PDB file of C-alpha atoms and ligand atoms in Angstrom:
ATOM      1  CA  UNK A1471      -0.220   0.098   0.106  1.00 54.00           C
ATOM      2  CA  UNK A1472       1.308   3.468  -0.965  1.00 61.00           C
ATOM      3  CA  UNK A1473       0.879   6.048   1.766  1.00 63.00           C
ATOM      4  CA  UNK A1474      -0.561   9.461   0.809  1.00 72.00           C
ATOM      5  CA  UNK A1475       1.874  11.052   2.751  1.00 82.00           C
ATOM      6  CA  UNK A1476       4.767   9.899   0.227  1.00 89.00           C
ATOM      7  CA  UNK A1477       3.350  11.885  -2.438  1.00 92.00           C
ATOM      8  CA  UNK A1478       5.871  14.897  -1.847  1.00 94.00           C
ATOM      9  CA  UNK A1479       8.671  12.344  -2.085  1.00 96.00           C
ATOM     10  CA  UNK A1480       7.471  10.967  -5.316  1.00 97.00           C
ATOM     11  CA  UNK A1481       7.276  14.313  -6.798  1.00 97.00           C
ATOM     12  CA  UNK A1482      10.968  15.056  -5.379  1.00 98.00           C
ATOM     13  CA  UNK A1483      12.421  11.958  -7.045  1.00 98.00           C
ATOM     14  CA  UNK A1484      10.308  12.358 -10.243  1.00 98.00           C
ATOM     15  CA  UNK A1485      11.908  15.699 -10.315  1.00 98.00           C
ATOM     16  CA  UNK A1486      15.561  14.499  -9.803  1.00 98.00           C
ATOM     17  CA  UNK A1487      14.926  11.930 -12.493  1.00 98.00           C
ATOM     18  CA  UNK A1488      13.968  14.665 -15.050  1.00 98.00           C
ATOM     19  CA  UNK A1489      16.894  17.087 -14.022  1.00 98.00           C
ATOM     20  CA  UNK A1490      19.672  14.388 -13.921  1.00 98.00           C
ATOM     21  CA  UNK A1491      21.504  13.877 -17.118  1.00 98.00           C
ATOM     22  CA  UNK A1492      23.203  10.772 -16.055  1.00 98.00           C
ATOM     23  CA  UNK A1493      21.196   8.426 -13.710  1.00 98.00           C
ATOM     24  CA  UNK A1494      22.380   4.965 -12.484  1.00 98.00           C
ATOM     25  CA  UNK A1495      20.130   2.327 -10.829  1.00 98.00           C
ATOM     26  CA  UNK A1496      21.307  -0.074  -8.575  1.00 98.00           C
ATOM     27  CA  UNK A1497      19.011  -3.126  -7.442  1.00 98.00           C
ATOM     28  CA  UNK A1498      19.430  -5.891  -4.880  1.00 98.00           C
ATOM     29  CA  UNK A1499      17.247  -9.058  -3.925  1.00 96.00           C
ATOM     30  CA  UNK A1500      14.547  -6.933  -2.874  1.00 96.00           C
ATOM     31  CA  UNK A1501      13.888  -5.922  -6.284  1.00 98.00           C
ATOM     32  CA  UNK A1502      12.782  -9.474  -6.835  1.00 97.00           C
ATOM     33  CA  UNK A1503      10.792 -10.690  -3.782  1.00 95.00           C
ATOM     34  CA  UNK A1504       7.648  -9.258  -5.455  1.00 97.00           C
ATOM     35  CA  UNK A1505       8.414 -11.802  -8.226  1.00 97.00           C
ATOM     36  CA  UNK A1506       8.363 -14.502  -5.691  1.00 94.00           C
ATOM     37  CA  UNK A1507      12.297 -14.784  -5.427  1.00 92.00           C
ATOM     38  CA  UNK A1508      13.452 -14.627  -1.660  1.00 88.00           C
ATOM     39  CA  UNK A1509      15.938 -12.543  -0.725  1.00 88.00           C
ATOM     40  CA  UNK A1510      18.956 -13.360   1.683  1.00 83.00           C
ATOM     41  CA  UNK A1511      18.289 -11.223   5.020  1.00 76.00           C
ATOM     42  CA  UNK A1512      14.524 -11.203   5.213  1.00 71.00           C
ATOM     43  CA  UNK A1513      13.953 -13.949   7.649  1.00 63.00           C
ATOM     44  CA  UNK A1514      10.783 -15.935   6.007  1.00 61.00           C
ATOM     45  CA  UNK A1515      11.275 -19.458   5.332  1.00 53.00           C
ATOM     46  CA  UNK A1516      14.781 -19.924   4.387  1.00 63.00           C
ATOM     47  CA  UNK A1517      15.361 -23.462   3.140  1.00 63.00           C
ATOM     48  CA  UNK A1518      16.232 -26.109   5.930  1.00 62.00           C
ATOM     49  CA  UNK A1519      16.980 -22.999   8.274  1.00 72.00           C
ATOM     50  CA  UNK A1520      20.372 -22.789   6.546  1.00 80.00           C
ATOM     51  CA  UNK A1521      21.674 -19.177   6.220  1.00 83.00           C
ATOM     52  CA  UNK A1522      22.074 -18.895   2.295  1.00 84.00           C
ATOM     53  CA  UNK A1523      24.972 -16.858   2.984  1.00 83.00           C
ATOM     54  CA  UNK A1524      26.950 -20.127   4.502  1.00 88.00           C
ATOM     55  CA  UNK A1525      26.200 -21.859   1.316  1.00 92.00           C
ATOM     56  CA  UNK A1526      26.657 -19.185  -1.381  1.00 93.00           C
ATOM     57  CA  UNK A1527      30.140 -19.206  -0.458  1.00 95.00           C
ATOM     58  CA  UNK A1528      33.571 -20.588  -1.707  1.00 96.00           C
ATOM     59  CA  UNK A1529      33.890 -22.622   1.586  1.00 95.00           C
ATOM     60  CA  UNK A1530      30.708 -24.682   1.090  1.00 96.00           C
ATOM     61  CA  UNK A1531      31.526 -25.264  -2.685  1.00 97.00           C
ATOM     62  CA  UNK A1532      34.979 -26.806  -1.750  1.00 96.00           C
ATOM     63  CA  UNK A1533      34.000 -28.531   1.765  1.00 96.00           C
ATOM     64  CA  UNK A1534      30.458 -29.465   1.084  1.00 95.00           C
ATOM     65  CA  UNK A1535      29.739 -29.673  -2.759  1.00 97.00           C
ATOM     66  CA  UNK A1536      26.330 -31.889  -2.147  1.00 96.00           C
ATOM     67  CA  UNK A1537      24.895 -29.171   0.021  1.00 94.00           C
ATOM     68  CA  UNK A1538      26.107 -26.454  -2.470  1.00 97.00           C
ATOM     69  CA  UNK A1539      24.898 -28.402  -5.424  1.00 97.00           C
ATOM     70  CA  UNK A1540      21.409 -28.946  -3.932  1.00 95.00           C
ATOM     71  CA  UNK A1541      20.949 -25.129  -2.926  1.00 94.00           C
ATOM     72  CA  UNK A1542      21.830 -23.804  -6.524  1.00 96.00           C
ATOM     73  CA  UNK A1543      19.878 -26.820  -8.327  1.00 97.00           C
ATOM     74  CA  UNK A1544      16.766 -25.465  -6.212  1.00 93.00           C
ATOM     75  CA  UNK A1545      17.519 -21.593  -6.802  1.00 94.00           C
ATOM     76  CA  UNK A1546      17.929 -22.598 -10.716  1.00 96.00           C
ATOM     77  CA  UNK A1547      14.700 -24.791 -10.911  1.00 95.00           C
ATOM     78  CA  UNK A1548      12.879 -22.028  -8.683  1.00 93.00           C
ATOM     79  CA  UNK A1549      13.694 -19.205 -11.056  1.00 95.00           C
ATOM     80  CA  UNK A1550      12.403 -21.388 -14.120  1.00 92.00           C
ATOM     81  CA  UNK A1551       8.632 -19.996 -13.491  1.00 92.00           C
ATOM     82  CA  UNK A1552       9.434 -16.725 -12.213  1.00 97.00           C
ATOM     83  CA  UNK A1553       8.522 -13.634 -14.131  1.00 98.00           C
ATOM     84  CA  UNK A1554       9.559  -9.805 -13.943  1.00 98.00           C
ATOM     85  CA  UNK A1555       6.770  -7.699 -11.754  1.00 98.00           C
ATOM     86  CA  UNK A1556       5.681  -4.151 -12.786  1.00 98.00           C
ATOM     87  CA  UNK A1557       8.817  -2.607 -11.235  1.00 98.00           C
ATOM     88  CA  UNK A1558      11.003  -4.384 -13.551  1.00 98.00           C
ATOM     89  CA  UNK A1559       8.992  -2.976 -16.420  1.00 98.00           C
ATOM     90  CA  UNK A1560       9.180   0.603 -15.289  1.00 98.00           C
ATOM     91  CA  UNK A1561      12.809   0.283 -15.114  1.00 98.00           C
ATOM     92  CA  UNK A1562      13.292  -0.945 -18.497  1.00 98.00           C
ATOM     93  CA  UNK A1563      10.853   1.918 -19.724  1.00 98.00           C
ATOM     94  CA  UNK A1564      12.716   4.479 -17.993  1.00 98.00           C
ATOM     95  CA  UNK A1565      15.847   3.212 -19.917  1.00 98.00           C
ATOM     96  CA  UNK A1566      14.141   3.211 -23.238  1.00 98.00           C
ATOM     97  CA  UNK A1567      12.960   6.882 -22.412  1.00 97.00           C
ATOM     98  CA  UNK A1568      16.506   7.933 -21.496  1.00 98.00           C
ATOM     99  CA  UNK A1569      15.752   8.420 -17.914  1.00 98.00           C
ATOM    100  CA  UNK A1570      18.185   5.784 -16.723  1.00 98.00           C
ATOM    101  CA  UNK A1571      21.676   5.626 -18.407  1.00 98.00           C
ATOM    102  CA  UNK A1572      23.055   2.608 -16.321  1.00 98.00           C
ATOM    103  CA  UNK A1573      21.297  -0.222 -14.609  1.00 98.00           C
ATOM    104  CA  UNK A1574      23.520  -2.351 -12.189  1.00 98.00           C
ATOM    105  CA  UNK A1575      22.256  -5.356 -10.127  1.00 98.00           C
ATOM    106  CA  UNK A1576      23.471  -7.543  -7.385  1.00 98.00           C
ATOM    107  CA  UNK A1577      20.983 -10.036  -8.487  1.00 98.00           C
ATOM    108  CA  UNK A1578      21.640 -12.919 -10.548  1.00 98.00           C
ATOM    109  CA  UNK A1579      18.238 -13.755 -11.612  1.00 98.00           C
ATOM    110  CA  UNK A1580      18.350 -12.193 -15.133  1.00 98.00           C
ATOM    111  CA  UNK A1581      14.817 -10.635 -14.403  1.00 98.00           C
ATOM    112  CA  UNK A1582      15.667  -7.098 -15.622  1.00 98.00           C
ATOM    113  CA  UNK A1583      16.766  -8.421 -18.880  1.00 98.00           C
ATOM    114  CA  UNK A1584      13.749 -10.479 -19.025  1.00 98.00           C
ATOM    115  CA  UNK A1585      11.791  -7.127 -18.792  1.00 98.00           C
ATOM    116  CA  UNK A1586      13.659  -6.002 -21.488  1.00 98.00           C
ATOM    117  CA  UNK A1587      16.551  -3.755 -19.815  1.00 98.00           C
ATOM    118  CA  UNK A1588      19.647  -3.626 -21.913  1.00 98.00           C
ATOM    119  CA  UNK A1589      23.624  -3.736 -21.033  1.00 97.00           C
ATOM    120  CA  UNK A1590      22.510  -4.710 -17.419  1.00 98.00           C
ATOM    121  CA  UNK A1591      25.846  -4.614 -15.267  1.00 98.00           C
ATOM    122  CA  UNK A1592      25.459  -7.944 -13.381  1.00 98.00           C
ATOM    123  CA  UNK A1593      27.865  -7.296 -10.537  1.00 98.00           C
ATOM    124  CA  UNK A1594      27.455 -10.951  -8.732  1.00 98.00           C
ATOM    125  CA  UNK A1595      27.147 -12.496 -11.950  1.00 98.00           C
ATOM    126  CA  UNK A1596      24.134 -14.713 -13.485  1.00 98.00           C
ATOM    127  CA  UNK A1597      22.863 -17.854 -12.247  1.00 97.00           C
ATOM    128  CA  UNK A1598      21.837 -18.685 -15.757  1.00 96.00           C
ATOM    129  CA  UNK A1599      25.406 -19.670 -16.811  1.00 97.00           C
ATOM    130  CA  UNK A1600      27.578 -22.259 -15.639  1.00 98.00           C
ATOM    131  CA  UNK A1601      31.524 -22.867 -15.624  1.00 98.00           C
ATOM    132  CA  UNK A1602      33.934 -25.088 -14.055  1.00 98.00           C
ATOM    133  CA  UNK A1603      35.288 -23.858 -10.544  1.00 98.00           C
ATOM    134  CA  UNK A1604      38.877 -25.184 -11.329  1.00 98.00           C
ATOM    135  CA  UNK A1605      39.730 -24.385 -15.095  1.00 98.00           C
ATOM    136  CA  UNK A1606      36.618 -22.001 -15.669  1.00 97.00           C
ATOM    137  CA  UNK A1607      35.589 -23.819 -18.830  1.00 98.00           C
ATOM    138  CA  UNK A1608      31.876 -22.813 -19.776  1.00 98.00           C
ATOM    139  CA  UNK A1609      29.469 -25.609 -19.134  1.00 98.00           C
ATOM    140  CA  UNK A1610      25.933 -26.534 -19.522  1.00 97.00           C
ATOM    141  CA  UNK A1611      23.261 -25.774 -16.997  1.00 97.00           C
ATOM    142  CA  UNK A1612      21.785 -29.255 -17.394  1.00 97.00           C
ATOM    143  CA  UNK A1613      25.320 -30.818 -16.744  1.00 98.00           C
ATOM    144  CA  UNK A1614      25.475 -28.806 -13.499  1.00 98.00           C
ATOM    145  CA  UNK A1615      21.899 -29.782 -12.508  1.00 98.00           C
ATOM    146  CA  UNK A1616      22.667 -33.643 -13.390  1.00 98.00           C
ATOM    147  CA  UNK A1617      26.022 -33.254 -11.064  1.00 97.00           C
ATOM    148  CA  UNK A1618      28.144 -34.016 -14.064  1.00 97.00           C
ATOM    149  CA  UNK A1619      31.975 -32.547 -13.192  1.00 97.00           C
ATOM    150  CA  UNK A1620      33.902 -30.435 -16.029  1.00 98.00           C
ATOM    151  CA  UNK A1621      34.326 -32.293 -19.063  1.00 97.00           C
ATOM    152  CA  UNK A1622      37.806 -31.042 -19.326  1.00 98.00           C
ATOM    153  CA  UNK A1623      39.400 -31.456 -16.066  1.00 98.00           C
ATOM    154  CA  UNK A1624      36.721 -33.138 -13.851  1.00 98.00           C
ATOM    155  CA  UNK A1625      36.626 -30.052 -11.585  1.00 98.00           C
ATOM    156  CA  UNK A1626      33.172 -29.102  -9.927  1.00 98.00           C
ATOM    157  CA  UNK A1627      30.644 -27.068 -11.823  1.00 98.00           C
ATOM    158  CA  UNK A1628      29.267 -24.042 -10.365  1.00 98.00           C
ATOM    159  CA  UNK A1629      26.719 -21.210 -11.445  1.00 98.00           C
ATOM    160  CA  UNK A1630      28.869 -18.105 -12.934  1.00 98.00           C
ATOM    161  CA  UNK A1631      27.760 -16.110  -9.826  1.00 98.00           C
ATOM    162  CA  UNK A1632      29.981 -14.230  -7.208  1.00 98.00           C
ATOM    163  CA  UNK A1633      30.348 -16.424  -3.895  1.00 97.00           C
ATOM    164  CA  UNK A1634      31.145 -14.846  -0.627  1.00 93.00           C
ATOM    165  CA  UNK A1635      34.682 -15.069  -0.436  1.00 91.00           C
ATOM    166  CA  UNK A1636      34.967 -13.996  -4.131  1.00 96.00           C
ATOM    167  CA  UNK A1637      36.108 -11.075  -5.912  1.00 95.00           C
ATOM    168  CA  UNK A1638      33.596  -9.271  -8.464  1.00 97.00           C
ATOM    169  CA  UNK A1639      34.237  -9.506 -12.145  1.00 95.00           C
ATOM    170  CA  UNK A1640      36.877  -6.681 -12.496  1.00 97.00           C
ATOM    171  CA  UNK A1641      35.285  -5.386 -15.911  1.00 97.00           C
ATOM    172  CA  UNK A1642      31.981  -4.891 -14.573  1.00 98.00           C
ATOM    173  CA  UNK A1643      32.956  -3.533 -11.314  1.00 98.00           C
ATOM    174  CA  UNK A1644      35.397  -0.862 -13.121  1.00 98.00           C
ATOM    175  CA  UNK A1645      32.370  -0.168 -15.524  1.00 98.00           C
ATOM    176  CA  UNK A1646      30.178   0.538 -12.484  1.00 98.00           C
ATOM    177  CA  UNK A1647      32.672   2.574 -10.671  1.00 98.00           C
ATOM    178  CA  UNK A1648      32.896   4.776 -13.983  1.00 98.00           C
ATOM    179  CA  UNK A1649      29.282   5.097 -13.921  1.00 98.00           C
ATOM    180  CA  UNK A1650      28.957   6.011 -10.332  1.00 98.00           C
ATOM    181  CA  UNK A1651      31.434   8.656 -10.957  1.00 97.00           C
ATOM    182  CA  UNK A1652      29.523  10.291 -13.628  1.00 97.00           C
ATOM    183  CA  UNK A1653      26.046   9.871 -12.076  1.00 98.00           C
ATOM    184  CA  UNK A1654      24.014  12.957 -11.261  1.00 98.00           C
ATOM    185  CA  UNK A1655      21.498  10.624  -9.588  1.00 98.00           C
ATOM    186  CA  UNK A1656      22.099   7.241  -8.074  1.00 98.00           C
ATOM    187  CA  UNK A1657      18.794   5.635  -7.142  1.00 98.00           C
ATOM    188  CA  UNK A1658      19.265   2.401  -4.997  1.00 98.00           C
ATOM    189  CA  UNK A1659      16.344  -0.187  -4.772  1.00 98.00           C
ATOM    190  CA  UNK A1660      15.730  -3.156  -2.691  1.00 98.00           C
ATOM    191  CA  UNK A1661      19.065  -3.910  -0.969  1.00 97.00           C
ATOM    192  CA  UNK A1662      20.220  -4.204   2.584  1.00 95.00           C
ATOM    193  CA  UNK A1663      23.680  -2.527   1.552  1.00 97.00           C
ATOM    194  CA  UNK A1664      25.712  -4.978   3.542  1.00 93.00           C
ATOM    195  CA  UNK A1665      27.424  -6.624   0.942  1.00 93.00           C
ATOM    196  CA  UNK A1666      30.991  -5.192   0.193  1.00 94.00           C
ATOM    197  CA  UNK A1667      32.252  -3.714  -2.199  1.00 96.00           C
ATOM    198  CA  UNK A1668      28.928  -2.612  -3.856  1.00 97.00           C
ATOM    199  CA  UNK A1669      27.654  -1.148  -0.590  1.00 97.00           C
ATOM    200  CA  UNK A1670      30.302   1.302  -1.179  1.00 97.00           C
ATOM    201  CA  UNK A1671      28.961   2.714  -4.179  1.00 98.00           C
ATOM    202  CA  UNK A1672      26.366   5.152  -2.727  1.00 97.00           C
ATOM    203  CA  UNK A1673      29.277   7.215  -0.751  1.00 97.00           C
ATOM    204  CA  UNK A1674      31.373   7.401  -4.097  1.00 97.00           C
ATOM    205  CA  UNK A1675      28.380   9.210  -5.955  1.00 96.00           C
ATOM    206  CA  UNK A1676      28.955  13.112  -6.244  1.00 94.00           C
ATOM    207  CA  UNK A1677      25.273  13.447  -7.440  1.00 97.00           C
ATOM    208  CA  UNK A1678      22.103  12.979  -5.540  1.00 98.00           C
ATOM    209  CA  UNK A1679      21.590   9.510  -3.746  1.00 98.00           C
ATOM    210  CA  UNK A1680      18.126   8.198  -3.296  1.00 98.00           C
ATOM    211  CA  UNK A1681      16.909   4.587  -1.902  1.00 98.00           C
ATOM    212  CA  UNK A1682      13.831   2.813  -2.157  1.00 98.00           C
ATOM    213  CA  UNK A1683      13.510  -0.226   0.243  1.00 97.00           C
ATOM    214  CA  UNK A1684      11.005  -2.108   2.451  1.00 96.00           C
ATOM    215  CA  UNK A1685      12.814  -1.205   5.559  1.00 95.00           C
ATOM    216  CA  UNK A1686      15.424   1.422   6.698  1.00 96.00           C
ATOM    217  CA  UNK A1687      19.082   0.256   6.085  1.00 96.00           C
ATOM    218  CA  UNK A1688      22.059   1.157   8.032  1.00 95.00           C
ATOM    219  CA  UNK A1689      23.375   3.311   5.447  1.00 95.00           C
ATOM    220  CA  UNK A1690      19.979   5.515   5.130  1.00 96.00           C
ATOM    221  CA  UNK A1691      21.628   8.477   6.730  1.00 96.00           C
ATOM    222  CA  UNK A1692      24.062   8.846   3.599  1.00 96.00           C
ATOM    223  CA  UNK A1693      20.965   9.373   1.316  1.00 98.00           C
ATOM    224  CA  UNK A1694      19.382  12.729   0.008  1.00 98.00           C
ATOM    225  CA  UNK A1695      16.085  10.708   0.122  1.00 98.00           C
ATOM    226  CA  UNK A1696      14.738   7.150   1.645  1.00 97.00           C
ATOM    227  CA  UNK A1697      11.417   6.079   0.761  1.00 97.00           C
ATOM    228  CA  UNK A1698      10.089   2.879   2.484  1.00 96.00           C
ATOM    229  CA  UNK A1699       7.830   0.469   0.927  1.00 96.00           C
ATOM    230  CA  UNK A1700       7.642  -2.210  -1.802  1.00 97.00           C
ATOM    231  CA  UNK A1701       9.707  -1.473  -4.843  1.00 98.00           C
ATOM    232  CA  UNK A1702       7.107  -2.614  -7.369  1.00 98.00           C
ATOM    233  CA  UNK A1703       4.546  -0.371  -5.710  1.00 97.00           C
ATOM    234  CA  UNK A1704       6.845   2.768  -5.330  1.00 97.00           C
ATOM    235  CA  UNK A1705       8.200   2.419  -8.801  1.00 98.00           C
ATOM    236  CA  UNK A1706       4.735   2.597 -10.238  1.00 97.00           C
ATOM    237  CA  UNK A1707       3.630   5.432  -8.021  1.00 97.00           C
ATOM    238  CA  UNK A1708       6.927   7.534  -9.136  1.00 98.00           C
ATOM    239  CA  UNK A1709       5.935   6.346 -12.703  1.00 98.00           C
ATOM    240  CA  UNK A1710       2.625   7.838 -12.268  1.00 96.00           C
ATOM    241  CA  UNK A1711       4.032  11.381 -10.870  1.00 96.00           C
ATOM    242  CA  UNK A1712       6.428  11.358 -13.891  1.00 96.00           C
ATOM    243  CA  UNK A1713       3.720  11.298 -16.494  1.00 90.00           C
ATOM    244  CA  UNK A1714       1.833  13.738 -14.907  1.00 85.00           C
TER     245      UNK A1714
HETATM  246  P1  NAD B 302      19.310  -8.630   1.052  1.00 69.39           P
HETATM  247  O1  NAD B 302      18.742  -9.845   1.145  1.00 69.39           O
HETATM  248  O2  NAD B 302      20.615  -8.401   2.148  1.00 69.39           O
HETATM  249  O3  NAD B 302      18.556  -7.392   1.418  1.00 69.39           O
HETATM  250  C1  NAD B 302      17.351  -7.200   0.568  1.00 69.39           C
HETATM  251  C2  NAD B 302      16.646  -6.044   1.083  1.00 69.39           C
HETATM  252  O4  NAD B 302      15.581  -5.721   0.332  1.00 69.39           O
HETATM  253  C3  NAD B 302      16.090  -5.898   2.513  1.00 69.39           C
HETATM  254  O5  NAD B 302      16.740  -4.891   3.295  1.00 69.39           O
HETATM  255  C4  NAD B 302      14.713  -5.971   2.482  1.00 69.39           C
HETATM  256  O6  NAD B 302      14.200  -5.115   3.415  1.00 69.39           O
HETATM  257  C5  NAD B 302      14.514  -5.274   1.239  1.00 69.39           C
HETATM  258  N1  NAD B 302      13.322  -5.693   0.452  1.00 69.39           N
HETATM  259  C6  NAD B 302      12.737  -6.944   0.484  1.00 69.39           C
HETATM  260  N2  NAD B 302      11.624  -6.776  -0.315  1.00 69.39           N
HETATM  261  C7  NAD B 302      11.631  -5.724  -0.608  1.00 69.39           C
HETATM  262  C8  NAD B 302      10.299  -5.118  -1.827  1.00 69.39           C
HETATM  263  N3  NAD B 302       9.406  -5.819  -2.360  1.00 69.39           N
HETATM  264  N4  NAD B 302      10.736  -4.014  -1.944  1.00 69.39           N
HETATM  265  C9  NAD B 302      11.861  -3.147  -1.529  1.00 69.39           C
HETATM  266  N5  NAD B 302      12.558  -3.776  -0.561  1.00 69.39           N
HETATM  267  C10 NAD B 302      12.442  -4.910  -0.410  1.00 69.39           C
HETATM  268  O7  NAD B 302      19.859  -8.569  -0.365  1.00 69.39           O
HETATM  269  P2  NAD B 302      21.075  -7.896  -1.156  1.00 69.39           P
HETATM  270  O8  NAD B 302      21.655  -6.473  -0.350  1.00 69.39           O
HETATM  271  O9  NAD B 302      20.734  -7.633  -2.769  1.00 69.39           O
HETATM  272  O10 NAD B 302      22.430  -8.686  -0.931  1.00 69.39           O
HETATM  273  C11 NAD B 302      22.036 -10.314  -0.856  1.00 69.39           C
HETATM  274  C12 NAD B 302      22.986 -10.805  -2.082  1.00 69.39           C
HETATM  275  O11 NAD B 302      22.623 -12.129  -2.400  1.00 69.39           O
HETATM  276  C13 NAD B 302      23.202 -10.274  -3.250  1.00 69.39           C
HETATM  277  O12 NAD B 302      24.645  -9.804  -3.289  1.00 69.39           O
HETATM  278  C14 NAD B 302      22.748 -10.878  -4.356  1.00 69.39           C
HETATM  279  O13 NAD B 302      24.003 -11.144  -5.251  1.00 69.39           O
HETATM  280  C15 NAD B 302      22.350 -12.369  -3.892  1.00 69.39           C
HETATM  281  N6  NAD B 302      20.989 -12.525  -3.841  1.00 69.39           N
HETATM  282  C16 NAD B 302      20.279 -12.480  -5.086  1.00 69.39           C
HETATM  283  C17 NAD B 302      19.028 -12.880  -5.445  1.00 69.39           C
HETATM  284  C18 NAD B 302      18.414 -12.615  -6.863  1.00 69.39           C
HETATM  285  O14 NAD B 302      19.045 -12.683  -7.492  1.00 69.39           O
HETATM  286  N7  NAD B 302      17.131 -12.344  -6.815  1.00 69.39           N
HETATM  287  C19 NAD B 302      18.433 -13.335  -4.300  1.00 69.39           C
HETATM  288  C20 NAD B 302      18.916 -13.290  -2.857  1.00 69.39           C
HETATM  289  C21 NAD B 302      20.093 -12.841  -2.736  1.00 69.39           C
HETATM  290 ZN1   ZN B 303      37.485 -27.910 -15.610  1.00 69.39          ZN
END
């Protein structure tokens, strides 16, 4: 539900979007929850009461591959029926209209691209591609799901995502740094901003910074504007103000 009292904030953000000549959007897991993809830090119903952050980690891949494999197999299969929500379509529309210049995401689910967004910076990789952990050779998703090892070196297959304990892909990260240094507006959506180094981006922005998130984050004081609510509803409300 959208609170009437938020209307002035929607108007402010809509004005900033129109004024900015270079806008970067940064999304996190909260962007996908309205499509039915669970985030990591909200508490409801994570699988087998395991903290996903301990499984989405290099240590789990190396020390408990069956658990790692089951976790990612479930995530891959769980995404098969998932569709973007209205908020994803608002962002792809804003990009087409020239209101957004760069869309960067921590999500690995591909929902922005599914909604038509182009040139998305996938800062944490994509769960839809698979590679060998040892020799990095690309592999088929079906091989991973069937538990088949790498055809070249017999190493363990894994989704091409950034695990806790790994560096971000250098080219994408450098492109994000370049974009943030140009941004006249950075709009952050649906992230707890607890994952380094992506959580450094708001402080590196010289322009305005705004956040849309279900709950306050520890970094809210860094922002010029923080609006709390569901990303899909908020984006649609701001989109309405833009077209008034
Ligand atoms: P997080 O789980 O740490 O935080 C999500 C934030 O989104 C929370 O603050 C929560 O209050 C907020 N939120 C939840 N639903 C929302 C909604 N409908 N509208 C607005 N806000 C909402 O997620 P994170 O900060 O992105 O970090 C988790 C890491 O795990 C990421 O790096 C990502 O790579 C990975 N991850 C990805 C996916 C995905 O691809 N969909 C899902 C889970 C985790
Ligand atoms: Zn290999």
